[in-house]
Amino acid sequence: MPNTASRKFLSTDFLAAAYFAIGFASEGKNKAYQLAIAGKEGEKLKPIYNSGYSMGVIQTDLGQHPDVAKRLVERFQMWAEKNHPNLKFEQKEIPLFIKELSRTGIDINREGGRPLNPKIKPALNEFLKSKEGIDFVHAHDVKQIGELHHKIFEPLTRSPAYKNSGYEDQLKLSVALAKLANMAGFRGTRKFMDDVLHNKDGKFDNFQEVYEQIENRWKRKLSDVNHALKGAEVIIALEKSNPNIPLHQA
């Protein structure tokens, strides 16, 4: 059986791990090409914690990334103009709808659980399941993974925790921290990342210590991190599989 002890965790490994572990293993699954929210929808929205509406395999939270909500509406308008003029939003509605889509869970709760305008979700879901919508989502997933690579993985490679780890723990460390940033936003995890990068108080020396700090400081996100780590375990198992089988080669 192949040994991962001498294997280096590379940029290309991160890109694949982010798409699979953060995406399919814990986020997107069957809801990539539609608006989704972690919580209950009805006469009132009941988001889980600070969750807003999201989309994509990576399930980018529009509340944490309002620029994505703006681009989504703009691309929808272009698509509707050519394909479904009856679905197109009125010009005066656009800034209001972008604002509604950009709400965090906290914003939604402050507004008493006010749901989206009933025009928004059916129209955007029509776009998201179209070829143009699928292309838009995939391009955004790739962009988001690129940002995770630049803002999380690249700095992480200079941290003591990363340098002290072998391939498997480097993979798990990268996935766990990228998952946190994908959920809470880069701004929301900046202080935690700084603590990891500088090994604050000697408590971030390796993957296990970083994971213990996630348990202590990010309890509400822990189950999501664990889902992503299960995806990482699948990658590790494939790395250890017989090199001649198609799954290992892929």
PDB file of N, CA and C in Angstrom, residues 134-202:
ATOM      1  N   ILE A 134     -25.411  27.519 -14.865  1.00  0.00           N
ATOM      2  CA  ILE A 134     -24.440  26.502 -14.444  1.00  0.00           C
ATOM      3  C   ILE A 134     -23.019  26.997 -14.700  1.00  0.00           C
ATOM      4  N   ASP A 135     -22.813  27.620 -15.863  1.00  0.00           N
ATOM      5  CA  ASP A 135     -21.492  28.175 -16.170  1.00  0.00           C
ATOM      6  C   ASP A 135     -21.117  29.275 -15.175  1.00  0.00           C
ATOM      7  N   PHE A 136     -22.105  30.104 -14.815  1.00  0.00           N
ATOM      8  CA  PHE A 136     -21.856  31.178 -13.848  1.00  0.00           C
ATOM      9  C   PHE A 136     -21.458  30.603 -12.492  1.00  0.00           C
ATOM     10  N   VAL A 137     -22.198  29.597 -12.042  1.00  0.00           N
ATOM     11  CA  VAL A 137     -21.917  28.988 -10.740  1.00  0.00           C
ATOM     12  C   VAL A 137     -20.542  28.337 -10.744  1.00  0.00           C
ATOM     13  N   HIS A 138     -20.235  27.584 -11.800  1.00  0.00           N
ATOM     14  CA  HIS A 138     -18.943  26.897 -11.839  1.00  0.00           C
ATOM     15  C   HIS A 138     -17.798  27.905 -11.859  1.00  0.00           C
ATOM     16  N   ALA A 139     -17.937  28.961 -12.659  1.00  0.00           N
ATOM     17  CA  ALA A 139     -16.893  29.986 -12.707  1.00  0.00           C
ATOM     18  C   ALA A 139     -16.705  30.623 -11.332  1.00  0.00           C
ATOM     19  N   HIS A 140     -17.826  30.821 -10.620  1.00  0.00           N
ATOM     20  CA  HIS A 140     -17.707  31.418  -9.302  1.00  0.00           C
ATOM     21  C   HIS A 140     -17.073  30.440  -8.311  1.00  0.00           C
ATOM     22  N   ASP A 141     -17.424  29.141  -8.395  1.00  0.00           N
ATOM     23  CA  ASP A 141     -16.785  28.145  -7.533  1.00  0.00           C
ATOM     24  C   ASP A 141     -15.271  28.164  -7.719  1.00  0.00           C
ATOM     25  N   VAL A 142     -14.852  28.191  -8.981  1.00  0.00           N
ATOM     26  CA  VAL A 142     -13.417  28.220  -9.282  1.00  0.00           C
ATOM     27  C   VAL A 142     -12.779  29.479  -8.700  1.00  0.00           C
ATOM     28  N   LYS A 143     -13.460  30.622  -8.850  1.00  0.00           N
ATOM     29  CA  LYS A 143     -12.953  31.888  -8.308  1.00  0.00           C
ATOM     30  C   LYS A 143     -12.850  31.828  -6.787  1.00  0.00           C
ATOM     31  N   GLN A 144     -13.883  31.288  -6.145  1.00  0.00           N
ATOM     32  CA  GLN A 144     -13.886  31.208  -4.685  1.00  0.00           C
ATOM     33  C   GLN A 144     -12.776  30.299  -4.177  1.00  0.00           C
ATOM     34  N   ILE A 145     -12.568  29.174  -4.858  1.00  0.00           N
ATOM     35  CA  ILE A 145     -11.479  28.273  -4.464  1.00  0.00           C
ATOM     36  C   ILE A 145     -10.136  28.967  -4.657  1.00  0.00           C
ATOM     37  N   GLY A 146     -10.020  29.763  -5.732  1.00  0.00           N
ATOM     38  CA  GLY A 146      -8.796  30.528  -5.948  1.00  0.00           C
ATOM     39  C   GLY A 146      -8.533  31.510  -4.813  1.00  0.00           C
ATOM     40  N   GLU A 147      -9.598  32.133  -4.308  1.00  0.00           N
ATOM     41  CA  GLU A 147      -9.432  33.056  -3.186  1.00  0.00           C
ATOM     42  C   GLU A 147      -9.043  32.309  -1.912  1.00  0.00           C
ATOM     43  N   LEU A 148      -9.640  31.140  -1.701  1.00  0.00           N
ATOM     44  CA  LEU A 148      -9.260  30.321  -0.543  1.00  0.00           C
ATOM     45  C   LEU A 148      -7.789  29.920  -0.636  1.00  0.00           C
ATOM     46  N   HIS A 149      -7.351  29.607  -1.851  1.00  0.00           N
ATOM     47  CA  HIS A 149      -5.950  29.249  -2.059  1.00  0.00           C
ATOM     48  C   HIS A 149      -5.044  30.425  -1.719  1.00  0.00           C
ATOM     49  N   HIS A 150      -5.402  31.605  -2.194  1.00  0.00           N
ATOM     50  CA  HIS A 150      -4.561  32.790  -2.009  1.00  0.00           C
ATOM     51  C   HIS A 150      -4.579  33.291  -0.567  1.00  0.00           C
ATOM     52  N   LYS A 151      -5.758  33.313   0.051  1.00  0.00           N
ATOM     53  CA  LYS A 151      -5.907  33.941   1.364  1.00  0.00           C
ATOM     54  C   LYS A 151      -5.758  32.969   2.533  1.00  0.00           C
ATOM     55  N   ILE A 152      -5.923  31.680   2.282  1.00  0.00           N
ATOM     56  CA  ILE A 152      -5.821  30.692   3.367  1.00  0.00           C
ATOM     57  C   ILE A 152      -4.628  29.754   3.154  1.00  0.00           C
ATOM     58  N   PHE A 153      -4.601  29.061   2.018  1.00  0.00           N
ATOM     59  CA  PHE A 153      -3.578  28.033   1.829  1.00  0.00           C
ATOM     60  C   PHE A 153      -2.170  28.620   1.740  1.00  0.00           C
ATOM     61  N   GLU A 154      -1.984  29.653   0.922  1.00  0.00           N
ATOM     62  CA  GLU A 154      -0.637  30.200   0.748  1.00  0.00           C
ATOM     63  C   GLU A 154      -0.035  30.708   2.065  1.00  0.00           C
ATOM     64  N   PRO A 155      -0.748  31.524   2.863  1.00  0.00           N
ATOM     65  CA  PRO A 155      -0.185  31.923   4.159  1.00  0.00           C
ATOM     66  C   PRO A 155       0.028  30.723   5.090  1.00  0.00           C
ATOM     67  N   LEU A 156      -0.900  29.773   5.026  1.00  0.00           N
ATOM     68  CA  LEU A 156      -0.827  28.621   5.928  1.00  0.00           C
ATOM     69  C   LEU A 156       0.466  27.838   5.744  1.00  0.00           C
ATOM     70  N   THR A 157       0.973  27.762   4.517  1.00  0.00           N
ATOM     71  CA  THR A 157       2.199  26.985   4.268  1.00  0.00           C
ATOM     72  C   THR A 157       3.404  27.550   5.007  1.00  0.00           C
ATOM     73  N   ARG A 158       3.296  28.792   5.487  1.00  0.00           N
ATOM     74  CA  ARG A 158       4.404  29.402   6.231  1.00  0.00           C
ATOM     75  C   ARG A 158       4.231  29.266   7.740  1.00  0.00           C
ATOM     76  N   SER A 159       3.145  28.629   8.171  1.00  0.00           N
ATOM     77  CA  SER A 159       2.852  28.518   9.606  1.00  0.00           C
ATOM     78  C   SER A 159       3.592  27.339  10.235  1.00  0.00           C
ATOM     79  N   PRO A 160       3.868  27.411  11.542  1.00  0.00           N
ATOM     80  CA  PRO A 160       4.479  26.276  12.234  1.00  0.00           C
ATOM     81  C   PRO A 160       3.635  25.009  12.133  1.00  0.00           C
ATOM     82  N   ALA A 161       2.319  25.156  12.260  1.00  0.00           N
ATOM     83  CA  ALA A 161       1.449  23.972  12.219  1.00  0.00           C
ATOM     84  C   ALA A 161       1.606  23.217  10.905  1.00  0.00           C
ATOM     85  N   TYR A 162       1.675  23.951   9.810  1.00  0.00           N
ATOM     86  CA  TYR A 162       1.825  23.322   8.491  1.00  0.00           C
ATOM     87  C   TYR A 162       3.213  22.712   8.346  1.00  0.00           C
ATOM     88  N   LYS A 163       4.227  23.464   8.733  1.00  0.00           N
ATOM     89  CA  LYS A 163       5.599  22.983   8.587  1.00  0.00           C
ATOM     90  C   LYS A 163       5.876  21.763   9.472  1.00  0.00           C
ATOM     91  N   ASN A 164       5.177  21.666  10.587  1.00  0.00           N
ATOM     92  CA  ASN A 164       5.386  20.547  11.508  1.00  0.00           C
ATOM     93  C   ASN A 164       4.612  19.293  11.116  1.00  0.00           C
ATOM     94  N   SER A 165       3.838  19.365  10.014  1.00  0.00           N
ATOM     95  CA  SER A 165       2.923  18.270   9.657  1.00  0.00           C
ATOM     96  C   SER A 165       3.369  17.533   8.399  1.00  0.00           C
ATOM     97  N   GLY A 166       2.939  16.276   8.327  1.00  0.00           N
ATOM     98  CA  GLY A 166       3.100  15.505   7.113  1.00  0.00           C
ATOM     99  C   GLY A 166       1.914  15.738   6.190  1.00  0.00           C
ATOM    100  N   TYR A 167       1.907  15.019   5.071  1.00  0.00           N
ATOM    101  CA  TYR A 167       0.882  15.216   4.041  1.00  0.00           C
ATOM    102  C   TYR A 167      -0.538  15.159   4.596  1.00  0.00           C
ATOM    103  N   GLU A 168      -0.850  14.135   5.372  1.00  0.00           N
ATOM    104  CA  GLU A 168      -2.233  13.935   5.822  1.00  0.00           C
ATOM    105  C   GLU A 168      -2.701  15.087   6.707  1.00  0.00           C
ATOM    106  N   ASP A 169      -1.866  15.506   7.650  1.00  0.00           N
ATOM    107  CA  ASP A 169      -2.266  16.598   8.532  1.00  0.00           C
ATOM    108  C   ASP A 169      -2.240  17.935   7.800  1.00  0.00           C
ATOM    109  N   GLN A 170      -1.360  18.099   6.821  1.00  0.00           N
ATOM    110  CA  GLN A 170      -1.389  19.314   6.011  1.00  0.00           C
ATOM    111  C   GLN A 170      -2.700  19.409   5.240  1.00  0.00           C
ATOM    112  N   LEU A 171      -3.143  18.274   4.721  1.00  0.00           N
ATOM    113  CA  LEU A 171      -4.426  18.226   4.008  1.00  0.00           C
ATOM    114  C   LEU A 171      -5.571  18.593   4.943  1.00  0.00           C
ATOM    115  N   LYS A 172      -5.610  17.976   6.114  1.00  0.00           N
ATOM    116  CA  LYS A 172      -6.706  18.224   7.053  1.00  0.00           C
ATOM    117  C   LYS A 172      -6.666  19.662   7.588  1.00  0.00           C
ATOM    118  N   LEU A 173      -5.486  20.158   7.848  1.00  0.00           N
ATOM    119  CA  LEU A 173      -5.332  21.530   8.323  1.00  0.00           C
ATOM    120  C   LEU A 173      -5.841  22.521   7.281  1.00  0.00           C
ATOM    121  N   SER A 174      -5.459  22.308   6.026  1.00  0.00           N
ATOM    122  CA  SER A 174      -5.865  23.197   4.937  1.00  0.00           C
ATOM    123  C   SER A 174      -7.371  23.176   4.740  1.00  0.00           C
ATOM    124  N   VAL A 175      -7.951  21.975   4.769  1.00  0.00           N
ATOM    125  CA  VAL A 175      -9.393  21.824   4.562  1.00  0.00           C
ATOM    126  C   VAL A 175     -10.175  22.471   5.711  1.00  0.00           C
ATOM    127  N   ALA A 176      -9.740  22.238   6.940  1.00  0.00           N
ATOM    128  CA  ALA A 176     -10.465  22.772   8.101  1.00  0.00           C
ATOM    129  C   ALA A 176     -10.493  24.296   8.087  1.00  0.00           C
ATOM    130  N   LEU A 177      -9.342  24.914   7.821  1.00  0.00           N
ATOM    131  CA  LEU A 177      -9.273  26.377   7.860  1.00  0.00           C
ATOM    132  C   LEU A 177      -9.956  27.008   6.646  1.00  0.00           C
ATOM    133  N   ALA A 178      -9.848  26.364   5.492  1.00  0.00           N
ATOM    134  CA  ALA A 178     -10.547  26.877   4.313  1.00  0.00           C
ATOM    135  C   ALA A 178     -12.056  26.753   4.490  1.00  0.00           C
ATOM    136  N   LYS A 179     -12.491  25.676   5.133  1.00  0.00           N
ATOM    137  CA  LYS A 179     -13.921  25.496   5.401  1.00  0.00           C
ATOM    138  C   LYS A 179     -14.436  26.616   6.318  1.00  0.00           C
ATOM    139  N   LEU A 180     -13.682  26.929   7.370  1.00  0.00           N
ATOM    140  CA  LEU A 180     -14.073  28.010   8.276  1.00  0.00           C
ATOM    141  C   LEU A 180     -14.206  29.327   7.520  1.00  0.00           C
ATOM    142  N   ALA A 181     -13.211  29.625   6.689  1.00  0.00           N
ATOM    143  CA  ALA A 181     -13.230  30.882   5.942  1.00  0.00           C
ATOM    144  C   ALA A 181     -14.376  30.924   4.950  1.00  0.00           C
ATOM    145  N   ASN A 182     -14.706  29.778   4.372  1.00  0.00           N
ATOM    146  CA  ASN A 182     -15.802  29.736   3.411  1.00  0.00           C
ATOM    147  C   ASN A 182     -17.145  29.998   4.085  1.00  0.00           C
ATOM    148  N   MET A 183     -17.271  29.585   5.348  1.00  0.00           N
ATOM    149  CA  MET A 183     -18.526  29.785   6.074  1.00  0.00           C
ATOM    150  C   MET A 183     -18.605  31.176   6.713  1.00  0.00           C
ATOM    151  N   ALA A 184     -17.533  31.584   7.375  1.00  0.00           N
ATOM    152  CA  ALA A 184     -17.565  32.812   8.175  1.00  0.00           C
ATOM    153  C   ALA A 184     -17.012  34.018   7.431  1.00  0.00           C
ATOM    154  N   GLY A 185     -16.476  33.809   6.230  1.00  0.00           N
ATOM    155  CA  GLY A 185     -15.884  34.901   5.475  1.00  0.00           C
ATOM    156  C   GLY A 185     -14.437  35.137   5.882  1.00  0.00           C
ATOM    157  N   PHE A 186     -13.659  35.726   4.987  1.00  0.00           N
ATOM    158  CA  PHE A 186     -12.244  35.965   5.274  1.00  0.00           C
ATOM    159  C   PHE A 186     -12.078  36.952   6.422  1.00  0.00           C
ATOM    160  N   ARG A 187     -12.933  37.958   6.459  1.00  0.00           N
ATOM    161  CA  ARG A 187     -12.851  38.935   7.544  1.00  0.00           C
ATOM    162  C   ARG A 187     -13.195  38.275   8.879  1.00  0.00           C
ATOM    163  N   GLY A 188     -14.199  37.405   8.860  1.00  0.00           N
ATOM    164  CA  GLY A 188     -14.634  36.765  10.096  1.00  0.00           C
ATOM    165  C   GLY A 188     -13.606  35.823  10.701  1.00  0.00           C
ATOM    166  N   THR A 189     -12.726  35.275   9.883  1.00  0.00           N
ATOM    167  CA  THR A 189     -11.735  34.321  10.389  1.00  0.00           C
ATOM    168  C   THR A 189     -10.325  34.908  10.441  1.00  0.00           C
ATOM    169  N   ARG A 190     -10.194  36.211  10.157  1.00  0.00           N
ATOM    170  CA  ARG A 190      -8.862  36.813  10.070  1.00  0.00           C
ATOM    171  C   ARG A 190      -8.075  36.667  11.369  1.00  0.00           C
ATOM    172  N   LYS A 191      -8.709  36.959  12.510  1.00  0.00           N
ATOM    173  CA  LYS A 191      -7.998  36.884  13.789  1.00  0.00           C
ATOM    174  C   LYS A 191      -7.570  35.451  14.078  1.00  0.00           C
ATOM    175  N   PHE A 192      -8.463  34.501  13.809  1.00  0.00           N
ATOM    176  CA  PHE A 192      -8.117  33.099  14.060  1.00  0.00           C
ATOM    177  C   PHE A 192      -6.947  32.681  13.178  1.00  0.00           C
ATOM    178  N   MET A 193      -6.976  33.081  11.896  1.00  0.00           N
ATOM    179  CA  MET A 193      -5.871  32.757  10.995  1.00  0.00           C
ATOM    180  C   MET A 193      -4.570  33.385  11.484  1.00  0.00           C
ATOM    181  N   ASP A 194      -4.632  34.618  11.986  1.00  0.00           N
ATOM    182  CA  ASP A 194      -3.428  35.259  12.524  1.00  0.00           C
ATOM    183  C   ASP A 194      -2.862  34.456  13.685  1.00  0.00           C
ATOM    184  N   ASP A 195      -3.741  33.946  14.547  1.00  0.00           N
ATOM    185  CA  ASP A 195      -3.288  33.131  15.677  1.00  0.00           C
ATOM    186  C   ASP A 195      -2.617  31.849  15.190  1.00  0.00           C
ATOM    187  N   VAL A 196      -3.194  31.247  14.133  1.00  0.00           N
ATOM    188  CA  VAL A 196      -2.599  30.030  13.566  1.00  0.00           C
ATOM    189  C   VAL A 196      -1.230  30.347  12.967  1.00  0.00           C
ATOM    190  N   LEU A 197      -1.158  31.407  12.187  1.00  0.00           N
ATOM    191  CA  LEU A 197       0.076  31.735  11.482  1.00  0.00           C
ATOM    192  C   LEU A 197       1.212  32.086  12.434  1.00  0.00           C
ATOM    193  N   HIS A 198       0.862  32.692  13.574  1.00  0.00           N
ATOM    194  CA  HIS A 198       1.896  33.102  14.527  1.00  0.00           C
ATOM    195  C   HIS A 198       1.994  32.172  15.732  1.00  0.00           C
ATOM    196  N   ASN A 199       1.257  31.057  15.691  1.00  0.00           N
ATOM    197  CA  ASN A 199       1.293  30.067  16.778  1.00  0.00           C
ATOM    198  C   ASN A 199       1.107  30.740  18.134  1.00  0.00           C
ATOM    199  N   LYS A 200       0.022  31.498  18.247  1.00  0.00           N
ATOM    200  CA  LYS A 200      -0.219  32.288  19.457  1.00  0.00           C
ATOM    201  C   LYS A 200      -0.195  31.422  20.719  1.00  0.00           C
ATOM    202  N   ASP A 201       0.594  31.841  21.686  1.00  0.00           N
ATOM    203  CA  ASP A 201       0.720  31.158  22.985  1.00  0.00           C
ATOM    204  C   ASP A 201       1.150  29.700  22.828  1.00  0.00           C
ATOM    205  N   GLY A 202       1.739  29.353  21.692  1.00  0.00           N
ATOM    206  CA  GLY A 202       2.179  27.975  21.467  1.00  0.00           C
ATOM    207  C   GLY A 202       1.049  26.969  21.380  1.00  0.00           C
TER     208      GLY A 202
END
